[in-house]
Protein backbone atom coordinates (compact mmCIF):
# COMPACT_ATOMS: atom_id res chain seq x y z
CA UNK A 1 0.00 0.00 0.00
CA UNK A 2 2.85 2.41 0.71
CA UNK A 3 4.30 1.90 -2.76
CA UNK A 4 0.96 2.89 -4.34
CA UNK A 5 0.88 6.03 -2.18
CA UNK A 6 4.44 6.86 -3.22
CA UNK A 7 3.60 6.41 -6.93
CA UNK A 8 0.56 8.68 -6.58
CA UNK A 9 2.71 11.31 -4.87
CA UNK A 10 5.31 11.16 -7.65
CA UNK A 11 2.65 11.45 -10.37
CA UNK A 12 0.99 14.34 -8.53
CA UNK A 13 4.30 16.18 -8.07
CA UNK A 14 5.33 15.66 -11.69
CA UNK A 15 1.98 16.75 -13.09
CA UNK A 16 2.02 19.88 -10.89
CA UNK A 17 5.51 20.71 -12.14
CA UNK A 18 4.51 19.98 -15.73
CA UNK A 19 1.42 22.16 -15.53
CA UNK A 20 3.42 24.99 -13.94
CA UNK A 21 6.04 24.74 -16.67
CA UNK A 22 3.39 24.79 -19.39
CA UNK A 23 1.76 27.88 -17.84
CA UNK A 24 5.18 29.58 -17.78
CA UNK A 25 5.83 28.69 -21.42
CA UNK A 26 2.37 29.97 -22.45
CA UNK A 27 2.86 33.25 -20.56
CA UNK A 28 6.29 33.69 -22.16
CA UNK A 29 4.86 32.99 -25.61
CA UNK A 30 1.88 35.34 -25.21
CA UNK A 31 4.10 38.10 -23.81
CA UNK A 32 6.49 37.73 -26.75
CA UNK A 33 3.74 38.26 -29.37
CA UNK A 34 3.71 42.10 -29.28
CA UNK A 35 7.52 42.28 -29.14
CA UNK A 36 9.81 42.67 -32.14
CA UNK A 37 11.97 39.61 -31.64
CA UNK A 38 14.86 38.55 -33.85
CA UNK A 39 13.61 36.03 -36.41
CA UNK A 40 15.39 33.04 -34.86
CA UNK A 41 14.16 33.97 -31.37
CA UNK A 42 10.60 33.96 -32.72
CA UNK A 43 11.18 30.51 -34.19
CA UNK A 44 12.57 29.30 -30.86
CA UNK A 45 9.61 30.73 -28.90
CA UNK A 46 7.13 29.08 -31.25
CA UNK A 47 8.97 25.76 -31.11
CA UNK A 48 9.09 25.94 -27.30
CA UNK A 49 5.33 26.53 -27.16
CA UNK A 50 4.59 23.65 -29.53
CA UNK A 51 6.92 21.25 -27.74
CA UNK A 52 5.50 22.25 -24.35
CA UNK A 53 2.02 21.19 -25.45
CA UNK A 54 3.40 18.04 -27.06
CA UNK A 55 5.23 17.14 -23.84
CA UNK A 56 2.03 17.49 -21.81
CA UNK A 57 0.23 15.30 -24.35
CA UNK A 58 2.95 12.67 -24.10
CA UNK A 59 2.79 12.73 -20.31
CA UNK A 60 -0.99 12.36 -20.17
CA UNK A 61 -0.91 9.61 -22.81
CA UNK A 62 1.80 7.78 -20.88
CA UNK A 63 -0.36 7.72 -17.75
CA UNK A 64 -3.59 6.83 -19.54
CA UNK A 65 -1.95 3.87 -21.29
CA UNK A 66 -0.41 2.59 -18.01
CA UNK A 67 3.17 3.62 -18.79
CA UNK A 68 4.25 1.66 -21.87
CA UNK A 69 8.03 1.77 -22.08
CA UNK A 70 8.19 3.18 -25.62
CA UNK A 71 5.86 6.07 -24.72
CA UNK A 72 7.67 6.76 -21.46
CA UNK A 73 10.94 6.92 -23.43
CA UNK A 74 9.37 9.40 -25.87
CA UNK A 75 8.26 11.51 -22.90
CA UNK A 76 11.84 11.49 -21.57
CA UNK A 77 13.22 12.46 -24.99
CA UNK A 78 10.60 15.22 -25.17
CA UNK A 79 11.94 16.70 -21.93
CA UNK A 80 15.42 16.90 -23.45
CA UNK A 81 14.04 18.57 -26.57
CA UNK A 82 12.13 21.04 -24.38
CA UNK A 83 15.31 21.87 -22.45
CA UNK A 84 17.22 22.29 -25.72
CA UNK A 85 14.58 24.66 -27.11
CA UNK A 86 14.58 26.73 -23.91
CA UNK A 87 18.37 26.96 -24.09
CA UNK A 88 18.17 27.99 -27.75
CA UNK A 89 15.65 30.73 -26.94
CA UNK A 90 17.82 31.99 -24.08
CA UNK A 91 20.83 32.06 -26.40
CA UNK A 92 18.93 33.96 -29.10
CA UNK A 93 17.69 36.55 -26.60
CA UNK A 94 21.03 36.76 -24.77
CA UNK A 95 22.36 40.22 -25.57
CA UNK A 96 19.86 41.41 -28.17
CA UNK A 97 18.01 44.70 -27.94
CA UNK A 98 14.28 44.03 -28.21
CA UNK A 99 11.75 46.65 -29.24
CA UNK A 100 8.66 46.73 -27.06
CA UNK A 101 6.01 46.89 -29.76
CA UNK A 102 5.65 45.98 -33.40
CA UNK A 103 5.09 48.86 -35.79
Short mmCIF file of N, CA and C in Angstrom, two decimals, residues 7-97:
data_model
loop_
_atom_site.label_atom_id
_atom_site.label_comp_id
_atom_site.label_asym_id
_atom_site.label_seq_id
_atom_site.Cartn_x
_atom_site.Cartn_y
_atom_site.Cartn_z
N UNK A 7 3.78 6.20 -5.48
CA UNK A 7 3.60 6.41 -6.93
C UNK A 7 2.62 7.55 -7.19
N UNK A 8 1.53 7.59 -6.42
CA UNK A 8 0.56 8.68 -6.58
C UNK A 8 1.19 10.02 -6.25
N UNK A 9 2.04 10.06 -5.24
CA UNK A 9 2.71 11.31 -4.87
C UNK A 9 3.66 11.77 -5.97
N UNK A 10 4.38 10.82 -6.56
CA UNK A 10 5.31 11.16 -7.65
C UNK A 10 4.55 11.69 -8.85
N UNK A 11 3.46 11.02 -9.23
CA UNK A 11 2.65 11.45 -10.37
C UNK A 11 2.07 12.83 -10.10
N UNK A 12 1.58 13.05 -8.88
CA UNK A 12 0.99 14.34 -8.53
C UNK A 12 2.04 15.45 -8.59
N UNK A 13 3.22 15.19 -8.05
CA UNK A 13 4.30 16.18 -8.07
C UNK A 13 4.74 16.48 -9.49
N UNK A 14 4.89 15.44 -10.31
CA UNK A 14 5.33 15.66 -11.69
C UNK A 14 4.28 16.40 -12.49
N UNK A 15 3.01 16.06 -12.30
CA UNK A 15 1.98 16.75 -13.09
C UNK A 15 1.85 18.21 -12.65
N UNK A 16 2.03 18.49 -11.36
CA UNK A 16 2.02 19.88 -10.89
C UNK A 16 3.17 20.65 -11.51
N UNK A 17 4.35 20.06 -11.53
CA UNK A 17 5.51 20.71 -12.14
C UNK A 17 5.32 20.90 -13.64
N UNK A 18 4.75 19.89 -14.30
CA UNK A 18 4.51 19.98 -15.73
C UNK A 18 3.50 21.06 -16.07
N UNK A 19 2.43 21.13 -15.28
CA UNK A 19 1.42 22.16 -15.53
C UNK A 19 2.00 23.55 -15.28
N UNK A 20 2.79 23.70 -14.23
CA UNK A 20 3.42 24.99 -13.94
C UNK A 20 4.36 25.41 -15.06
N UNK A 21 5.12 24.45 -15.56
CA UNK A 21 6.04 24.74 -16.67
C UNK A 21 5.28 25.15 -17.92
N UNK A 22 4.18 24.45 -18.21
CA UNK A 22 3.39 24.79 -19.39
C UNK A 22 2.79 26.19 -19.25
N UNK A 23 2.30 26.54 -18.06
CA UNK A 23 1.76 27.88 -17.84
C UNK A 23 2.86 28.93 -18.07
N UNK A 24 4.06 28.66 -17.57
CA UNK A 24 5.18 29.58 -17.78
C UNK A 24 5.53 29.74 -19.25
N UNK A 25 5.54 28.64 -19.98
CA UNK A 25 5.83 28.69 -21.42
C UNK A 25 4.76 29.48 -22.15
N UNK A 26 3.48 29.24 -21.80
CA UNK A 26 2.37 29.97 -22.45
C UNK A 26 2.45 31.47 -22.16
N UNK A 27 2.73 31.83 -20.91
CA UNK A 27 2.86 33.25 -20.56
C UNK A 27 4.01 33.87 -21.34
N UNK A 28 5.15 33.18 -21.40
CA UNK A 28 6.29 33.69 -22.16
C UNK A 28 5.92 33.89 -23.62
N UNK A 29 5.24 32.92 -24.20
CA UNK A 29 4.86 32.99 -25.61
C UNK A 29 3.90 34.14 -25.85
N UNK A 30 2.85 34.26 -25.02
CA UNK A 30 1.88 35.34 -25.21
C UNK A 30 2.50 36.72 -24.98
N UNK A 31 3.43 36.82 -24.05
CA UNK A 31 4.10 38.10 -23.81
C UNK A 31 5.06 38.46 -24.95
N UNK A 32 5.55 37.44 -25.67
CA UNK A 32 6.49 37.73 -26.75
C UNK A 32 5.77 38.16 -28.03
N UNK A 33 4.48 37.94 -28.14
CA UNK A 33 3.74 38.26 -29.37
C UNK A 33 3.83 39.73 -29.76
N UNK A 34 3.64 40.70 -28.83
CA UNK A 34 3.71 42.10 -29.28
C UNK A 34 5.14 42.62 -29.44
N UNK A 35 6.14 41.84 -29.06
CA UNK A 35 7.52 42.28 -29.14
C UNK A 35 8.09 42.06 -30.54
N UNK A 36 9.08 42.86 -30.88
CA UNK A 36 9.81 42.67 -32.14
C UNK A 36 11.04 41.83 -31.81
N UNK A 37 10.88 40.53 -31.95
CA UNK A 37 11.97 39.61 -31.64
C UNK A 37 12.81 39.36 -32.89
N UNK A 38 14.08 39.04 -32.71
CA UNK A 38 14.86 38.55 -33.85
C UNK A 38 14.17 37.31 -34.43
N UNK A 39 14.32 37.10 -35.72
CA UNK A 39 13.61 36.03 -36.41
C UNK A 39 13.83 34.66 -35.75
N UNK A 40 15.08 34.34 -35.46
CA UNK A 40 15.39 33.04 -34.86
C UNK A 40 14.83 32.91 -33.46
N UNK A 41 14.75 34.00 -32.71
CA UNK A 41 14.16 33.97 -31.37
C UNK A 41 12.66 33.69 -31.48
N UNK A 42 12.02 34.25 -32.49
CA UNK A 42 10.60 33.96 -32.72
C UNK A 42 10.37 32.50 -33.05
N UNK A 43 11.27 31.94 -33.87
CA UNK A 43 11.18 30.51 -34.19
C UNK A 43 11.34 29.67 -32.92
N UNK A 44 12.31 30.05 -32.09
CA UNK A 44 12.57 29.30 -30.86
C UNK A 44 11.38 29.39 -29.90
N UNK A 45 10.77 30.57 -29.79
CA UNK A 45 9.61 30.73 -28.90
C UNK A 45 8.44 29.89 -29.40
N UNK A 46 8.22 29.89 -30.70
CA UNK A 46 7.13 29.08 -31.25
C UNK A 46 7.39 27.58 -31.06
N UNK A 47 8.62 27.17 -31.28
CA UNK A 47 8.97 25.76 -31.11
C UNK A 47 8.83 25.34 -29.64
N UNK A 48 9.22 26.23 -28.73
CA UNK A 48 9.09 25.94 -27.30
C UNK A 48 7.62 25.77 -26.92
N UNK A 49 6.77 26.63 -27.44
CA UNK A 49 5.33 26.53 -27.16
C UNK A 49 4.78 25.21 -27.70
N UNK A 50 5.09 24.89 -28.94
CA UNK A 50 4.59 23.65 -29.53
C UNK A 50 5.09 22.42 -28.79
N UNK A 51 6.36 22.41 -28.44
CA UNK A 51 6.92 21.25 -27.74
C UNK A 51 6.38 21.15 -26.32
N UNK A 52 6.09 22.29 -25.69
CA UNK A 52 5.50 22.25 -24.35
C UNK A 52 4.16 21.53 -24.36
N UNK A 53 3.32 21.86 -25.33
CA UNK A 53 2.02 21.19 -25.45
C UNK A 53 2.20 19.72 -25.81
N UNK A 54 3.17 19.43 -26.68
CA UNK A 54 3.40 18.04 -27.06
C UNK A 54 3.88 17.22 -25.85
N UNK A 55 4.71 17.82 -25.03
CA UNK A 55 5.23 17.14 -23.84
C UNK A 55 4.10 16.82 -22.86
N UNK A 56 3.17 17.76 -22.68
CA UNK A 56 2.03 17.49 -21.81
C UNK A 56 1.18 16.36 -22.40
N UNK A 57 0.98 16.38 -23.70
CA UNK A 57 0.23 15.30 -24.35
C UNK A 57 0.90 13.95 -24.17
N UNK A 58 2.22 13.92 -24.31
CA UNK A 58 2.95 12.67 -24.10
C UNK A 58 2.82 12.19 -22.66
N UNK A 59 2.89 13.11 -21.72
CA UNK A 59 2.79 12.73 -20.31
C UNK A 59 1.42 12.18 -19.96
N UNK A 60 0.37 12.84 -20.43
CA UNK A 60 -0.99 12.36 -20.17
C UNK A 60 -1.21 11.01 -20.85
N UNK A 61 -0.76 10.88 -22.09
CA UNK A 61 -0.91 9.61 -22.81
C UNK A 61 -0.16 8.48 -22.11
N UNK A 62 1.01 8.79 -21.59
CA UNK A 62 1.80 7.78 -20.88
C UNK A 62 1.03 7.25 -19.68
N UNK A 63 0.40 8.16 -18.93
CA UNK A 63 -0.36 7.72 -17.75
C UNK A 63 -1.63 6.97 -18.14
N UNK A 64 -2.34 7.46 -19.14
CA UNK A 64 -3.59 6.83 -19.54
C UNK A 64 -3.38 5.41 -20.09
N UNK A 65 -2.24 5.19 -20.72
CA UNK A 65 -1.95 3.87 -21.29
C UNK A 65 -1.15 2.98 -20.33
N UNK A 66 -1.08 3.37 -19.05
CA UNK A 66 -0.41 2.59 -18.01
C UNK A 66 1.08 2.42 -18.26
N UNK A 67 1.72 3.48 -18.66
CA UNK A 67 3.17 3.62 -18.79
C UNK A 67 3.84 2.56 -19.67
N UNK A 68 3.48 2.53 -20.97
CA UNK A 68 4.25 1.66 -21.87
C UNK A 68 5.66 2.23 -22.02
N UNK A 69 6.62 1.35 -22.08
CA UNK A 69 8.03 1.77 -22.08
C UNK A 69 8.35 2.69 -23.26
N UNK A 70 7.86 2.37 -24.44
CA UNK A 70 8.19 3.18 -25.62
C UNK A 70 7.63 4.60 -25.48
N UNK A 71 6.44 4.74 -24.88
CA UNK A 71 5.86 6.07 -24.72
C UNK A 71 6.55 6.84 -23.60
N UNK A 72 6.91 6.13 -22.54
CA UNK A 72 7.67 6.76 -21.46
C UNK A 72 9.02 7.26 -21.97
N UNK A 73 9.65 6.49 -22.85
CA UNK A 73 10.94 6.92 -23.43
C UNK A 73 10.75 8.16 -24.31
N UNK A 74 9.64 8.20 -25.07
CA UNK A 74 9.37 9.40 -25.87
C UNK A 74 9.16 10.62 -24.99
N UNK A 75 8.49 10.41 -23.85
CA UNK A 75 8.26 11.51 -22.90
C UNK A 75 9.60 12.02 -22.34
N UNK A 76 10.51 11.11 -22.06
CA UNK A 76 11.84 11.49 -21.57
C UNK A 76 12.62 12.25 -22.65
N UNK A 77 12.55 11.77 -23.88
CA UNK A 77 13.22 12.46 -24.99
C UNK A 77 12.61 13.84 -25.21
N UNK A 78 11.28 13.94 -25.04
CA UNK A 78 10.60 15.22 -25.17
C UNK A 78 11.11 16.24 -24.16
N UNK A 79 11.43 15.77 -22.95
CA UNK A 79 11.94 16.70 -21.93
C UNK A 79 13.30 17.25 -22.34
N UNK A 80 14.11 16.42 -22.98
CA UNK A 80 15.42 16.90 -23.45
C UNK A 80 15.26 17.90 -24.60
N UNK A 81 14.30 17.63 -25.47
CA UNK A 81 14.04 18.57 -26.57
C UNK A 81 13.53 19.90 -26.01
N UNK A 82 12.66 19.82 -25.01
CA UNK A 82 12.13 21.04 -24.38
C UNK A 82 13.25 21.86 -23.74
N UNK A 83 14.16 21.18 -23.05
CA UNK A 83 15.31 21.87 -22.45
C UNK A 83 16.20 22.49 -23.52
N UNK A 84 16.40 21.77 -24.62
CA UNK A 84 17.22 22.29 -25.72
C UNK A 84 16.59 23.53 -26.34
N UNK A 85 15.27 23.49 -26.53
CA UNK A 85 14.58 24.66 -27.11
C UNK A 85 14.63 25.87 -26.17
N UNK A 86 14.48 25.63 -24.87
CA UNK A 86 14.58 26.73 -23.91
C UNK A 86 15.98 27.33 -23.91
N UNK A 87 16.99 26.48 -24.02
CA UNK A 87 18.37 26.96 -24.09
C UNK A 87 18.60 27.75 -25.37
N UNK A 88 18.05 27.28 -26.47
CA UNK A 88 18.17 27.99 -27.75
C UNK A 88 17.52 29.37 -27.65
N UNK A 89 16.32 29.45 -27.09
CA UNK A 89 15.65 30.73 -26.94
C UNK A 89 16.46 31.68 -26.05
N UNK A 90 16.98 31.16 -24.96
CA UNK A 90 17.82 31.99 -24.08
C UNK A 90 19.04 32.50 -24.82
N UNK A 91 19.65 31.66 -25.61
CA UNK A 91 20.83 32.06 -26.40
C UNK A 91 20.47 33.15 -27.41
N UNK A 92 19.34 32.98 -28.09
CA UNK A 92 18.93 33.96 -29.10
C UNK A 92 18.59 35.31 -28.48
N UNK A 93 18.07 35.30 -27.26
CA UNK A 93 17.69 36.55 -26.60
C UNK A 93 18.82 37.13 -25.77
N UNK A 94 19.92 36.40 -25.64
CA UNK A 94 21.03 36.76 -24.77
C UNK A 94 21.35 38.23 -24.66
N UNK A 95 21.91 38.83 -25.66
CA UNK A 95 22.36 40.22 -25.57
C UNK A 95 21.69 41.09 -26.64
N UNK A 96 20.54 40.67 -27.10
CA UNK A 96 19.86 41.41 -28.17
C UNK A 96 19.00 42.53 -27.57
N UNK A 97 18.94 43.62 -28.29
CA UNK A 97 18.01 44.70 -27.94
C UNK A 97 16.65 44.35 -28.54
#
